Backbone as a printed PyTorch tensor [residue, N CA C, xyz], in Angstrom:
tensor([[[-163.3470,  -83.0300,  -64.2160],
         [-164.0520,  -81.8490,  -64.6950],
         [-163.8630,  -80.6880,  -63.7360]],

        [[-163.8700,  -79.4510,  -64.2540],
         [-163.6300,  -78.2810,  -63.4140],
         [-164.6150,  -78.1580,  -62.2570]],

        [[-165.8770,  -78.5350,  -62.4680],
         [-166.8680,  -78.3970,  -61.3980],
         [-166.4930,  -79.2870,  -60.2250]],

        [[-166.0390,  -80.5200,  -60.5210],
         [-165.6650,  -81.4360,  -59.4490],
         [-164.4860,  -80.8750,  -58.6710]],

        [[-163.5120,  -80.3070,  -59.3770],
         [-162.3670,  -79.7000,  -58.6970],
         [-162.8310,  -78.5630,  -57.7920]],

        [[-163.7650,  -77.7640,  -58.2880],
         [-164.2800,  -76.6570,  -57.4840],
         [-165.0280,  -77.1900,  -56.2690]],

        [[-165.7700,  -78.2850,  -56.4450],
         [-166.4870,  -78.8640,  -55.3180],
         [-165.5000,  -79.3700,  -54.2720]],

        [[-164.4300,  -80.0240,  -54.7610],
         [-163.4240,  -80.5110,  -53.8240],
         [-162.7670,  -79.3430,  -53.0940]],

        [[-162.4760,  -78.2530,  -53.8100],
         [-161.8720,  -77.0850,  -53.1790],
         [-162.8330,  -76.4630,  -52.1690]],

        [[-164.1060,  -76.4420,  -52.5140],
         [-165.1030,  -75.8630,  -51.6060],
         [-165.1630,  -76.6690,  -50.3160]],

        [[-165.0700,  -78.0000,  -50.4260],
         [-165.0970,  -78.8410,  -49.2320],
         [-163.8580,  -78.6020,  -48.3700]],

        [[-162.7240,  -78.3570,  -49.0230],
         [-161.4880,  -78.1270,  -48.2780],
         [-161.4460,  -76.7310,  -47.6700]],

        [[-162.3550,  -75.8780,  -48.0940],
         [-162.3970,  -74.5170,  -47.5550],
         [-161.4100,  -73.5800,  -48.2130]],

        [[-160.9570,  -73.9270,  -49.4150],
         [-160.0190,  -73.0370,  -50.0860],
         [-160.7620,  -71.8320,  -50.6190]],

        [[-160.0420,  -70.7740,  -50.8040],
         [-160.6540,  -69.5330,  -51.2630],
         [-160.9590,  -69.6110,  -52.7530]],

        [[-162.0260,  -68.9680,  -53.1260],
         [-162.4120,  -68.9140,  -54.5340],
         [-161.4850,  -67.9520,  -55.2540]],

        [[-161.3510,  -68.1220,  -56.5910],
         [-160.5130,  -67.1870,  -57.3340],
         [-161.0850,  -65.7790,  -57.2450]],

        [[-160.2140,  -64.8080,  -57.4570],
         [-160.6160,  -63.4030,  -57.3460],
         [-161.6750,  -63.0740,  -58.3930]],

        [[-162.6520,  -62.2540,  -57.9910],
         [-163.7270,  -61.8510,  -58.8960],
         [-163.1800,  -60.9680,  -60.0060]],

        [[-163.7930,  -61.0560,  -61.2170],
         [-163.4090,  -60.1410,  -62.3000],
         [-163.7790,  -58.7040,  -61.9160]],

        [[-163.1620,  -57.7270,  -62.5600],
         [-163.4090,  -56.3180,  -62.2200],
         [-164.8810,  -55.9180,  -62.2500]],

        [[-165.6400,  -56.4200,  -63.2150],
         [-167.0550,  -56.0450,  -63.3170],
         [-167.8080,  -56.4990,  -62.0680]],

        [[-167.5200,  -57.7170,  -61.6130],
         [-168.1910,  -58.2480,  -60.4200],
         [-167.7700,  -57.4580,  -59.1830]],

        [[-166.4870,  -57.1200,  -59.1000],
         [-166.0080,  -56.3020,  -57.9770],
         [-166.7510,  -54.9790,  -57.9340]],

        [[-166.9400,  -54.3990,  -59.1070],
         [-167.6140,  -53.1090,  -59.2030],
         [-169.0580,  -53.2320,  -58.7060]],

        [[-169.7240,  -54.3170,  -59.0960],
         [-171.1040,  -54.5330,  -58.6460],
         [-171.1650,  -54.7320,  -57.1310]],

        [[-170.2330,  -55.4810,  -56.6010],
         [-170.2000,  -55.7130,  -55.1510],
         [-169.9590,  -54.4120,  -54.3940]],

        [[-169.0760,  -53.5830,  -54.9310],
         [-168.8190,  -52.2890,  -54.2860],
         [-170.0730,  -51.4220,  -54.2910]],

        [[-170.7920,  -51.4520,  -55.3950],
         [-172.0250,  -50.6620,  -55.4990],
         [-173.0470,  -51.1440,  -54.4770]],

        [[-173.0970,  -52.4690,  -54.2560],
         [-174.0270,  -53.0200,  -53.2630],
         [-173.6680,  -52.5750,  -51.8470]],

        [[-172.3970,  -52.3750,  -51.5890],
         [-171.9540,  -51.9750,  -50.2500],
         [-172.2290,  -50.4990,  -49.9720]],

        [[-172.6910,  -49.8000,  -50.9460],
         [-172.9990,  -48.3860,  -50.7340],
         [-171.9200,  -47.4570,  -51.2550]],

        [[-170.7900,  -47.9930,  -51.6520],
         [-169.7670,  -47.1340,  -52.2290],
         [-170.0930,  -46.9860,  -53.7070]],

        [[-170.0750,  -45.8110,  -54.1700],
         [-170.4500,  -45.5690,  -55.5540],
         [-169.2530,  -45.7690,  -56.4680]],

        [[-169.4800,  -46.6010,  -57.4600],
         [-168.4540,  -46.8140,  -58.4710],
         [-168.6360,  -45.7380,  -59.5440]],

        [[-167.5610,  -45.3540,  -60.1850],
         [-167.7030,  -44.3500,  -61.2400],
         [-168.5760,  -44.8950,  -62.3730]],

        [[-169.2930,  -44.0070,  -63.0380],
         [-170.1640,  -44.4230,  -64.1360],
         [-169.3180,  -44.9740,  -65.2830]],

        [[-169.8460,  -46.0460,  -65.8780],
         [-169.1330,  -46.6720,  -66.9950],
         [-169.1360,  -45.7650,  -68.2140]],

        [[-168.0340,  -45.7640,  -68.9580],
         [-168.0150,  -45.0330,  -70.2270],
         [-169.0140,  -45.6850,  -71.2080]],

        [[-169.4690,  -44.9530,  -72.2100],
         [-170.4620,  -45.4820,  -73.1570],
         [-170.0590,  -46.8140,  -73.8020]],

        [[-168.7880,  -46.9630,  -74.1430],
         [-168.3610,  -48.2090,  -74.7890],
         [-168.5280,  -49.4010,  -73.8370]],

        [[-168.2650,  -49.2010,  -72.5530],
         [-168.4220,  -50.2780,  -71.5710],
         [-169.8970,  -50.6170,  -71.4170]],

        [[-170.7480,  -49.6010,  -71.3840],
         [-172.1950,  -49.8390,  -71.3060],
         [-172.6740,  -50.6540,  -72.5050]],

        [[-172.1730,  -50.2820,  -73.6740],
         [-172.5560,  -50.9930,  -74.8930],
         [-172.0880,  -52.4480,  -74.8450]],

        [[-170.8670,  -52.6600,  -74.3800],
         [-170.3300,  -54.0170,  -74.2740],
         [-171.1270,  -54.8470,  -73.2640]],

        [[-171.5480,  -54.2260,  -72.1780],
         [-172.3600,  -54.9350,  -71.1890],
         [-173.6950,  -55.3670,  -71.7830]],

        [[-174.2810,  -54.5070,  -72.6100],
         [-175.5460,  -54.8520,  -73.2650],
         [-175.3520,  -56.0460,  -74.1970]],

        [[-174.2660,  -56.0440,  -74.9510],
         [-173.9620,  -57.1760,  -75.8370],
         [-173.7470,  -58.4330,  -75.0080]],

        [[-173.0110,  -58.2910,  -73.9290],
         [-172.7340,  -59.4250,  -73.0450],
         [-174.0260,  -59.9870,  -72.4510]],

        [[-174.9410,  -59.1210,  -72.0550],
         [-176.2110,  -59.5800,  -71.4910],
         [-176.9980,  -60.3880,  -72.5220]],

        [[-177.0020,  -59.9260,  -73.7840],
         [-177.6810,  -60.6630,  -74.8540],
         [-177.0190,  -62.0280,  -75.0600]],

        [[-175.6970,  -62.0320,  -75.0200],
         [-174.9520,  -63.2860,  -75.1670],
         [-175.3140,  -64.2540,  -74.0350]],

        [[-175.3640,  -63.7400,  -72.8120],
         [-175.6950,  -64.5900,  -71.6590],
         [-177.1060,  -65.1570,  -71.7590]],

        [[-178.0390,  -64.3940,  -72.2950],
         [-179.4060,  -64.8980,  -72.4910],
         [-179.4030,  -66.0850,  -73.4490]],

        [[-178.6490,  -65.9680,  -74.5540],
         [-178.5310,  -67.0930,  -75.4850],
         [-177.8470,  -68.2840,  -74.8250]],

        [[-176.8530,  -68.0090,  -74.0280],
         [-176.1370,  -69.0760,  -73.3130],
         [-177.0830,  -69.8170,  -72.3770]],

        [[-177.9800,  -69.0880,  -71.6960],
         [-178.9610,  -69.7200,  -70.8090],
         [-179.8930,  -70.6330,  -71.5990]],

        [[-180.3460,  -70.1690,  -72.7630],
         [-181.2070,  -71.0000,  -73.6140],
         [-180.4630,  -72.2650,  -74.0410]],

        [[-179.2130,  -72.0980,  -74.4280],
         [-178.3670,  -73.2230,  -74.8360],
         [-178.2470,  -74.2340,  -73.6980]],

        [[-177.9750,  -73.7520,  -72.4890],
         [-177.8330,  -74.6360,  -71.3370],
         [-179.1350,  -75.3800,  -71.0300]],

        [[-180.2810,  -74.7180,  -71.2130],
         [-181.5720,  -75.3840,  -70.9990],
         [-181.7550,  -76.5250,  -71.9940]],

        [[-181.3610,  -76.3050,  -73.2440],
         [-181.4780,  -77.3600,  -74.2570],
         [-180.5420,  -78.5250,  -73.9350]],

        [[-179.3400,  -78.2040,  -73.4890],
         [-178.3990,  -79.2590,  -73.0880],
         [-178.9800,  -80.0620,  -71.9240]],

        [[-179.5910,  -79.3780,  -70.9760],
         [-180.1780,  -80.0500,  -69.8190],
         [-181.2940,  -81.0020,  -70.2520]],

        [[-182.1110,  -80.5820,  -71.2150],
         [-183.1700,  -81.4520,  -71.7270],
         [-182.5760,  -82.7200,  -72.3450]],

        [[-181.5040,  -82.5450,  -73.1160],
         [-180.8350,  -83.7060,  -73.7140],
         [-180.2380,  -84.6150,  -72.6430]],

        [[-179.6400,  -84.0180,  -71.6350],
         [-179.0420,  -84.8010,  -70.5510],
         [-180.1050,  -85.6390,  -69.8460]],

        [[-181.2520,  -85.0540,  -69.5750],
         [-182.3460,  -85.7880,  -68.9240],
         [-182.8110,  -86.9270,  -69.8250]],

        [[-182.9770,  -86.6490,  -71.1120],
         [-183.4310,  -87.6730,  -72.0650],
         [-182.4670,  -88.8620,  -72.0950]],

        [[-181.1620,  -88.5790,  -72.2120],
         [-180.1910,  -89.6610,  -72.3290],
         [-179.9440,  -90.3650,  -71.0010]],

        [[-180.1240,  -89.6810,  -69.9090],
         [-180.0320,  -90.3410,  -68.6030],
         [-181.1300,  -91.3880,  -68.4910]],

        [[-182.3260,  -91.0460,  -68.9450],
         [-183.4400,  -92.0080,  -68.9340],
         [-183.1450,  -93.1880,  -69.8540]],

        [[-182.5580,  -92.9280,  -71.0190],
         [-182.2130,  -94.0050,  -71.9490],
         [-181.1130,  -94.9120,  -71.3980]],

        [[-180.2000,  -94.3330,  -70.6140],
         [-179.0850,  -95.1060,  -70.0480],
         [-179.4970,  -95.9380,  -68.8410]],

        [[-180.5700,  -95.5540,  -68.1790],
         [-180.9620,  -96.2070,  -66.9290],
         [-181.1000,  -97.7260,  -67.0370]],

        [[-181.7610,  -98.2630,  -68.0780],
         [-181.8410,  -99.7350,  -68.1670],
         [-180.4730, -100.4070,  -68.2570]],

        [[-179.5220,  -99.7570,  -68.9080],
         [-178.1750, -100.3170,  -69.0020],
         [-177.4770, -100.3160,  -67.6450]],

        [[-177.6930,  -99.2560,  -66.8760],
         [-177.1070,  -99.1990,  -65.5330],
         [-177.7230, -100.2620,  -64.6310]],

        [[-179.0180, -100.4810,  -64.7800],
         [-179.6890, -101.5320,  -64.0130],
         [-179.1530, -102.9160,  -64.4010]],

        [[-178.9170, -103.1000,  -65.6970],
         [-178.3620, -104.3760,  -66.1690],
         [-176.9600, -104.5900,  -65.6070]],

        [[-176.1450, -103.5280,  -65.5990],
         [-174.7950, -103.6300,  -65.0320],
         [-174.8690, -104.0330,  -63.5620]],

        [[-175.7500, -103.3780,  -62.8250],
         [-175.9040, -103.6890,  -61.3980],
         [-176.3010, -105.1440,  -61.2060]],

        [[-177.2560, -105.6040,  -61.9980],
         [-177.7260, -106.9910,  -61.8950],
         [-176.5720, -107.9770,  -62.1270]],

        [[-175.7430, -107.7040,  -63.1360],
         [-174.6000, -108.5670,  -63.4280],
         [-173.6070, -108.5460,  -62.2650]],

        [[-173.3310, -107.3690,  -61.7320],
         [-172.3260, -107.2410,  -60.6700],
         [-172.7520, -107.8680,  -59.3430]],

        [[-174.0310, -107.7850,  -59.0140],
         [-174.4690, -108.2990,  -57.7060],
         [-174.8500, -109.7770,  -57.7490]],

        [[-174.8770, -110.3750,  -58.9400],
         [-175.1620, -111.8170,  -59.0380],
         [-174.0580, -112.5760,  -58.3120]],

        [[-174.4610, -113.5430,  -57.4990],
         [-173.4370, -114.2690,  -56.7430],
         [-173.6510, -115.7700,  -56.8250]],

        [[-172.5730, -116.4350,  -56.7500],
         [-172.5750, -117.9020,  -56.6280],
         [-172.6180, -118.2010,  -55.1400]],

        [[-173.1010, -119.3690,  -54.7790],
         [-173.1900, -119.7360,  -53.3630],
         [-171.8430, -119.6680,  -52.6600]],

        [[-170.7920, -120.0510,  -53.3680],
         [-169.4570, -120.0620,  -52.7400],
         [-168.6390, -118.8230,  -53.1270]],

        [[-169.2770, -117.8370,  -53.7550],
         [-168.5760, -116.6230,  -54.1910],
         [-168.2780, -115.6900,  -53.0300]],

        [[-167.5270, -114.6320,  -53.3090],
         [-167.1800, -113.6790,  -52.2490],
         [-168.4150, -112.9420,  -51.7260]],

        [[-168.4130, -112.6280,  -50.4500],
         [-169.5210, -111.9090,  -49.8050],
         [-169.1880, -110.4140,  -49.7980]],

        [[-169.2930, -109.7890,  -50.9660],
         [-169.0020, -108.3640,  -51.1010],
         [-170.1650, -107.6880,  -51.8090]],

        [[-170.0390, -106.4160,  -52.0730],
         [-171.0940, -105.6660,  -52.7560],
         [-171.2680, -106.0700,  -54.2010]],

        [[-170.1820, -106.4800,  -54.8420],
         [-170.2340, -106.9060,  -56.2420],
         [-169.5590, -108.2820,  -56.3570]],

        [[-170.2590, -109.3350,  -55.9370],
         [-169.6410, -110.6700,  -55.9230],
         [-169.1620, -111.1460,  -57.2960]],

        [[-169.8260, -110.7380,  -58.3640],
         [-169.4190, -111.1850,  -59.6920],
         [-168.0490, -110.6290,  -60.0860]],

        [[-167.7150, -109.4680,  -59.5550],
         [-166.4090, -108.8500,  -59.8090],
         [-166.0370, -108.0780,  -58.5440]],

        [[-165.4720, -108.8020,  -57.6220],
         [-165.1770, -108.2600,  -56.2990],
         [-164.3700, -106.9610,  -56.3860]],

        [[-164.8300, -105.9490,  -55.6440],
         [-164.1150, -104.6740,  -55.5850],
         [-164.3300, -103.7870,  -56.8000]],

        [[-165.3570, -104.0550,  -57.6000],
         [-165.6020, -103.2660,  -58.8160],
         [-165.6570, -101.7710,  -58.5230]],

        [[-166.5130, -101.3630,  -57.5610],
         [-166.6930,  -99.9300,  -57.3010],
         [-165.4740,  -99.3200,  -56.6280]],

        [[-164.8030, -100.0790,  -55.7980],
         [-163.5680,  -99.5750,  -55.1840],
         [-162.5640,  -99.2240,  -56.2770]],

        [[-162.3540, -100.1380,  -57.2130],
         [-161.3920,  -99.8900,  -58.3000],
         [-161.8610,  -98.7490,  -59.2030]],

        [[-163.1560,  -98.7070,  -59.4920],
         [-163.6850,  -97.6280,  -60.3370],
         [-163.4300,  -96.2710,  -59.6910]],

        [[-163.6630,  -96.1870,  -58.3870],
         [-163.4550,  -94.9090,  -57.6910],
         [-161.9700,  -94.5640,  -57.5840]],

        [[-161.1420,  -95.5660,  -57.3570],
         [-159.7070,  -95.3040,  -57.2640],
         [-159.1390,  -94.8030,  -58.5910]],

        [[-159.8140,  -95.1270,  -59.6800],
         [-159.3490,  -94.7100,  -61.0020],
         [-160.0920,  -93.4950,  -61.5450]],

        [[-160.9720,  -92.9130,  -60.7530],
         [-161.7210,  -91.7310,  -61.1810],
         [-161.0290,  -90.4880,  -60.6260]],

        [[-160.8020,  -89.4690,  -61.4690],
         [-160.0730,  -88.2750,  -61.0170],
         [-160.7050,  -87.5620,  -59.8210]],

        [[-162.0080,  -87.6410,  -59.6610],
         [-162.6610,  -86.9390,  -58.5450],
         [-162.4300,  -87.6550,  -57.2140]],

        [[-162.1330,  -88.9490,  -57.2560],
         [-162.0250,  -89.7200,  -56.0200],
         [-160.6350,  -90.2890,  -55.7510]],

        [[-159.8070,  -90.3810,  -56.7680],
         [-158.5510,  -91.1120,  -56.6450],
         [-157.6620,  -90.6280,  -55.4910]],

        [[-157.7100,  -89.3490,  -55.1780],
         [-156.8380,  -88.8240,  -54.1230],
         [-157.4950,  -88.7840,  -52.7530]],

        [[-158.7880,  -89.0930,  -52.6600],
         [-159.4460,  -88.9820,  -51.3590],
         [-159.7620,  -90.3240,  -50.7170]],

        [[-159.6460,  -91.4180,  -51.4700],
         [-159.8980,  -92.7360,  -50.8890],
         [-158.6500,  -93.1670,  -50.1260]],

        [[-158.8520,  -93.4120,  -48.8520],
         [-157.7470,  -93.8080,  -47.9810],
         [-157.7070,  -95.3300,  -47.8290]],

        [[-156.5900,  -95.8280,  -47.3500],
         [-156.4040,  -97.2700,  -47.1750],
         [-157.5030,  -97.8690,  -46.2910]],

        [[-157.9020,  -97.1490,  -45.2270],
         [-158.9100,  -97.6750,  -44.3100],
         [-160.3190,  -97.6510,  -44.9110]],

        [[-160.5100,  -96.9010,  -46.0080],
         [-161.8040,  -96.8930,  -46.7050],
         [-162.0040,  -98.1550,  -47.5420]],

        [[-160.9030,  -98.7500,  -47.9830],
         [-160.9740,  -99.8410,  -48.9500],
         [-161.8240, -101.0250,  -48.4970]],

        [[-161.6500, -101.5640,  -47.2740],
         [-162.4780, -102.7140,  -46.9030],
         [-163.9730, -102.3670,  -46.8480]],

        [[-164.2960, -101.1380,  -46.4880],
         [-165.6940, -100.7020,  -46.4340],
         [-166.2600, -100.6330,  -47.8520]],

        [[-165.4810, -100.0570,  -48.7740],
         [-165.9550,  -99.8890,  -50.1460],
         [-166.0790, -101.2100,  -50.9010]],

        [[-165.5090, -102.2740,  -50.3700],
         [-165.6960, -103.6090,  -50.9670],
         [-167.1680, -104.0150,  -50.9340]],

        [[-167.9540, -103.4020,  -50.0360],
         [-169.3750, -103.7460,  -49.9000],
         [-170.2950, -102.8270,  -50.7110]],

        [[-169.7140, -101.9190,  -51.4590],
         [-170.4950, -100.9960,  -52.2780],
         [-171.0840, -101.7520,  -53.4730]],

        [[-172.4120, -101.6760,  -53.6280],
         [-173.0970, -102.3710,  -54.7170],
         [-173.3440, -101.4770,  -55.9270]],

        [[-173.6280, -100.2110,  -55.6780],
         [-174.0040,  -99.3400,  -56.7840],
         [-173.8680,  -97.8780,  -56.3650]],

        [[-173.6880,  -97.0100,  -57.3530],
         [-173.6670,  -95.5610,  -57.1420],
         [-174.6190,  -94.9510,  -58.1590]],

        [[-175.4860,  -94.0750,  -57.6870],
         [-176.3980,  -93.3660,  -58.5810],
         [-176.1570,  -91.8670,  -58.4370]],

        [[-176.1990,  -91.1810,  -59.5710],
         [-176.0820,  -89.7200,  -59.5770],
         [-177.3400,  -89.1510,  -60.2090]],

        [[-177.8690,  -88.1070,  -59.6060],
         [-179.0190,  -87.4200,  -60.1890],
         [-178.8920,  -85.9290,  -59.9050]],

        [[-179.5670,  -85.1350,  -60.7180],
         [-179.5750,  -83.6970,  -60.4940],
         [-180.5820,  -83.3620,  -59.4060]],

        [[-180.2950,  -82.3440,  -58.6280],
         [-181.2330,  -81.8700,  -57.6100],
         [-182.5050,  -81.3840,  -58.2930]],

        [[-182.3440,  -80.7540,  -59.4600],
         [-183.4780,  -80.2390,  -60.2300],
         [-183.2530,  -80.6290,  -61.6910]],

        [[-184.1460,  -81.4710,  -62.2420],
         [-183.9850,  -81.9180,  -63.6270],
         [-184.0290,  -80.7770,  -64.6360]],

        [[-184.6190,  -79.6600,  -64.2660],
         [-184.7160,  -78.5200,  -65.1810],
         [-183.5490,  -77.5520,  -65.0620]],

        [[-182.7290,  -77.7300,  -64.0280],
         [-181.6170,  -76.8130,  -63.7910],
         [-180.3890,  -77.6050,  -63.3590]],

        [[-179.5380,  -77.9220,  -64.3270],
         [-178.3260,  -78.6910,  -64.0480],
         [-177.3480,  -77.9650,  -63.1470]],

        [[-177.5190,  -76.6420,  -63.0030],
         [-176.6200,  -75.8590,  -62.1510],
         [-177.0770,  -75.8270,  -60.6910]],

        [[-178.2450,  -76.4050,  -60.3960],
         [-178.7810,  -76.3420,  -59.0310],
         [-178.0890,  -77.3210,  -58.0900]],

        [[-177.3730,  -78.2840,  -58.6380],
         [-176.6580,  -79.2390,  -57.8050],
         [-176.9540,  -80.6720,  -58.2040]],

        [[-176.3740,  -81.6020,  -57.4420],
         [-176.5580,  -83.0160,  -57.7410],
         [-176.5450,  -83.8280,  -56.4620]],

        [[-177.0320,  -85.0660,  -56.5930],
         [-177.0830,  -85.9730,  -55.4500],
         [-176.4180,  -87.2870,  -55.8380]],

        [[-175.6290,  -87.8220,  -54.9290],
         [-175.0270,  -89.1390,  -55.0970],
         [-175.6540,  -90.0840,  -54.0770]],

        [[-176.0080,  -91.2830,  -54.5270],
         [-176.5340,  -92.3060,  -53.6270],
         [-175.6090,  -93.5060,  -53.7280]],

        [[-175.0260,  -93.8860,  -52.5980],
         [-174.1400,  -95.0410,  -52.5130],
         [-174.9360,  -96.1680,  -51.8680]],

        [[-175.1100,  -97.2960,  -52.5890],
         [-175.8770,  -98.4300,  -52.0650],
         [-174.9110,  -99.5360,  -51.6530]],

        [[-175.1200, -100.0470,  -50.4440],
         [-174.2230, -101.0460,  -49.8660],
         [-174.9340, -102.3590,  -49.5760]],

        [[-174.1900, -103.4500,  -49.6900],
         [-174.6640, -104.7540,  -49.2390],
         [-174.5140, -104.7930,  -47.7190]],

        [[-175.2050, -105.7230,  -47.0900],
         [-175.0260, -105.9100,  -45.6430],
         [-173.5350, -106.0980,  -45.3870]],

        [[-173.0400, -105.4290,  -44.3490],
         [-171.5970, -105.4700,  -44.0930],
         [-171.3210, -105.3450,  -42.6030]],

        [[-170.1160, -105.6780,  -42.1830],
         [-169.7810, -105.6150,  -40.7590],
         [-169.4420, -104.2100,  -40.2530]],

        [[-169.4820, -103.1890,  -41.1100],
         [-169.0420, -101.8540,  -40.7220],
         [-170.1610, -100.9200,  -40.2750]],

        [[-171.2690, -100.8950,  -41.0010],
         [-172.3830, -100.0230,  -40.6110],
         [-173.7120, -100.6440,  -41.0330]],

        [[-174.7910, -100.0950,  -40.4790],
         [-176.1170, -100.6620,  -40.7260],
         [-176.8160, -100.0310,  -41.9250]],

        [[-176.3780,  -98.8620,  -42.3780],
         [-177.0020,  -98.2060,  -43.5340],
         [-176.9060,  -99.1010,  -44.7670]],

        [[-177.9700,  -99.1400,  -45.5530],
         [-177.8930,  -99.8200,  -46.8460],
         [-177.6640,  -98.8070,  -47.9600]],

        [[-177.9220,  -97.5400,  -47.6730],
         [-177.5850,  -96.4880,  -48.6280],
         [-177.1620,  -95.2260,  -47.8860]],

        [[-176.2530,  -94.5180,  -48.5140],
         [-175.7660,  -93.2380,  -47.9950],
         [-175.9170,  -92.2060,  -49.1010]],

        [[-176.5000,  -91.0500,  -48.7570],
         [-176.7240,  -89.9940,  -49.7450],
         [-175.8630,  -88.7850,  -49.4220]],

        [[-175.3990,  -88.1390,  -50.4750],
         [-174.6650,  -86.8870,  -50.3360],
         [-175.1930,  -85.9460,  -51.4150]],

        [[-175.6510,  -84.7850,  -50.9960],
         [-176.2660,  -83.8300,  -51.9170],
         [-175.4900,  -82.5200,  -51.9090]],

        [[-175.1860,  -82.0400,  -53.1040],
         [-174.4810,  -80.7750,  -53.2850],
         [-175.4440,  -79.7870,  -53.9240]],

        [[-175.7320,  -78.6870,  -53.2460],
         [-176.5370,  -77.6250,  -53.8430],
         [-175.5650,  -76.5590,  -54.3170]],

        [[-175.6840,  -76.2240,  -55.5970],
         [-174.7430,  -75.2950,  -56.2120],
         [-175.4810,  -74.1190,  -56.8280]],

        [[-174.6900,  -73.1070,  -57.1730],
         [-175.2590,  -71.8920,  -57.7430],
         [-174.1940,  -71.2390,  -58.6280]],

        [[-174.6480,  -70.6880,  -59.7190],
         [-173.7300,  -69.9680,  -60.6050],
         [-173.2940,  -68.6900,  -59.8930]],

        [[-172.0130,  -68.5640,  -59.6260],
         [-171.5360,  -67.3810,  -58.9130],
         [-171.1310,  -66.2740,  -59.8710]],

        [[-170.7320,  -66.6710,  -61.0650],
         [-170.2830,  -65.6700,  -62.0200],
         [-170.6440,  -66.1380,  -63.4270]],

        [[-171.7220,  -65.6170,  -63.9900],
         [-172.1370,  -66.0750,  -65.3150],
         [-171.1350,  -65.7370,  -66.4210]],

        [[-170.2730,  -64.7810,  -66.1700],
         [-169.2980,  -64.3910,  -67.1950],
         [-168.1860,  -65.4260,  -67.3390]],

        [[-167.9180,  -66.1610,  -66.2640],
         [-166.8440,  -67.1600,  -66.3010],
         [-167.3660,  -68.5920,  -66.1480]],

        [[-168.6350,  -68.7390,  -65.8120],
         [-169.1870,  -70.0740,  -65.5840],
         [-168.8030,  -70.6520,  -64.2320]],

        [[-168.3910,  -69.8020,  -63.2880],
         [-167.9840,  -70.2730,  -61.9680],
         [-169.1910,  -70.7500,  -61.1650]],

        [[-169.0200,  -71.8850,  -60.4890],
         [-170.0730,  -72.4490,  -59.6410],
         [-169.5960,  -72.4120,  -58.1940]],

        [[-170.5210,  -72.1060,  -57.2900],
         [-170.2460,  -72.1550,  -55.8570],
         [-171.0990,  -73.2500,  -55.2360]],

        [[-170.5180,  -73.9720,  -54.3000],
         [-171.2930,  -74.9410,  -53.5240],
         [-171.9170,  -74.1610,  -52.3780]],

        [[-173.2440,  -74.1670,  -52.3240],
         [-173.9700,  -73.4110,  -51.3080],
         [-174.2820,  -74.2660,  -50.0920]],

        [[-174.4410,  -75.5710,  -50.3080],
         [-174.8090,  -76.4500,  -49.2020],
         [-174.4340,  -77.8800,  -49.5530]],

        [[-173.9640,  -78.6090,  -48.5520],
         [-173.6940,  -80.0380,  -48.7080],
         [-174.4320,  -80.7600,  -47.5920]],

        [[-175.2610,  -81.7180,  -47.9750],
         [-175.9820,  -82.5310,  -46.9940],
         [-175.5340,  -83.9730,  -47.1610]],

        [[-175.3250,  -84.6620,  -46.0510],
         [-175.0040,  -86.0850,  -46.1410],
         [-175.6360,  -86.8540,  -44.9980]],

        [[-175.9250,  -88.1110,  -45.2910],
         [-176.4880,  -88.9870,  -44.2770],
         [-175.4460,  -89.2780,  -43.1990]],

        [[-175.9410,  -89.5990,  -42.0310],
         [-175.0620,  -90.0100,  -40.9370],
         [-174.8110,  -91.5080,  -41.0620]],

        [[-173.5630,  -91.8950,  -40.9570],
         [-173.2270,  -93.3240,  -41.0150],
         [-173.4900,  -93.9270,  -39.6370]],

        [[-174.2700,  -94.9880,  -39.6230],
         [-174.6020,  -95.7010,  -38.3830],
         [-173.6110,  -96.8530,  -38.2230]],

        [[-172.4670,  -96.5360,  -37.6230],
         [-171.3820,  -97.5150,  -37.4830],
         [-171.7590,  -98.6290,  -36.5180]],

        [[-171.3090,  -99.8280,  -36.8330],
         [-171.4010, -100.9420,  -35.8990],
         [-170.4000, -100.6600,  -34.7740]],

        [[-170.6610, -101.1680,  -33.6090],
         [-169.7790, -100.9330,  -32.4580],
         [-168.3460, -101.3680,  -32.7710]],

        [[-167.4160, -100.4260,  -32.5970],
         [-166.0010, -100.7050,  -32.8090],
         [-165.5840, -100.7990,  -34.2570]],

        [[-166.4470, -100.4430,  -35.2020],
         [-166.1240, -100.6010,  -36.6150],
         [-165.9520,  -99.2750,  -37.3650]],

        [[-165.9910,  -98.1440,  -36.6800],
         [-165.8170,  -96.8370,  -37.3150],
         [-164.3880,  -96.7220,  -37.8220]],

        [[-164.2070,  -96.6280,  -39.1510],
         [-162.8640,  -96.5890,  -39.7240],
         [-162.3190,  -95.1670,  -39.8580]],

        [[-163.1360,  -94.1620,  -39.5190],
         [-162.6710,  -92.7780,  -39.7160],
         [-161.8090,  -92.2950,  -38.5550]]])
């Protein structure tokens, strides 16, 4: 999805695409340089655009309500999946998902947001991953950001049983739907002595 690509670009420190002319004009006005007054047709178009954006905001709020509703409906299924994956036989593998060893590693390697960032040295660590949860920072505002929680089984690499990463985002340009990552917070990994793979 485009948002994930933008988040990845934001983490890499790449520059955002150039602002549209209207946004440039607003930024110039904020700096104290006066932009020429818009012709009447441009003013009229801006008024139409503002009305359109108001409807778009209402639409997005309704979508967010549906997303929250269906996330709640899906939760029991996700819990059932986790229960199946973490069930272990006495002689089964000692990993995060003993019923299907390496489930989350393979899932992440096949996901477009993660496939290019998982390194060879990450693989043995990710074998201990039991579950991943995603939630919105604000259930009423899907554009405010999201949080990922990675839950791990006891492992020889670190003492954490869960690691959280939170992305706070903001709409940078309502005309294009551009999102900016404003802040990224993540837990510190408490590595076992000599086991830091980074």
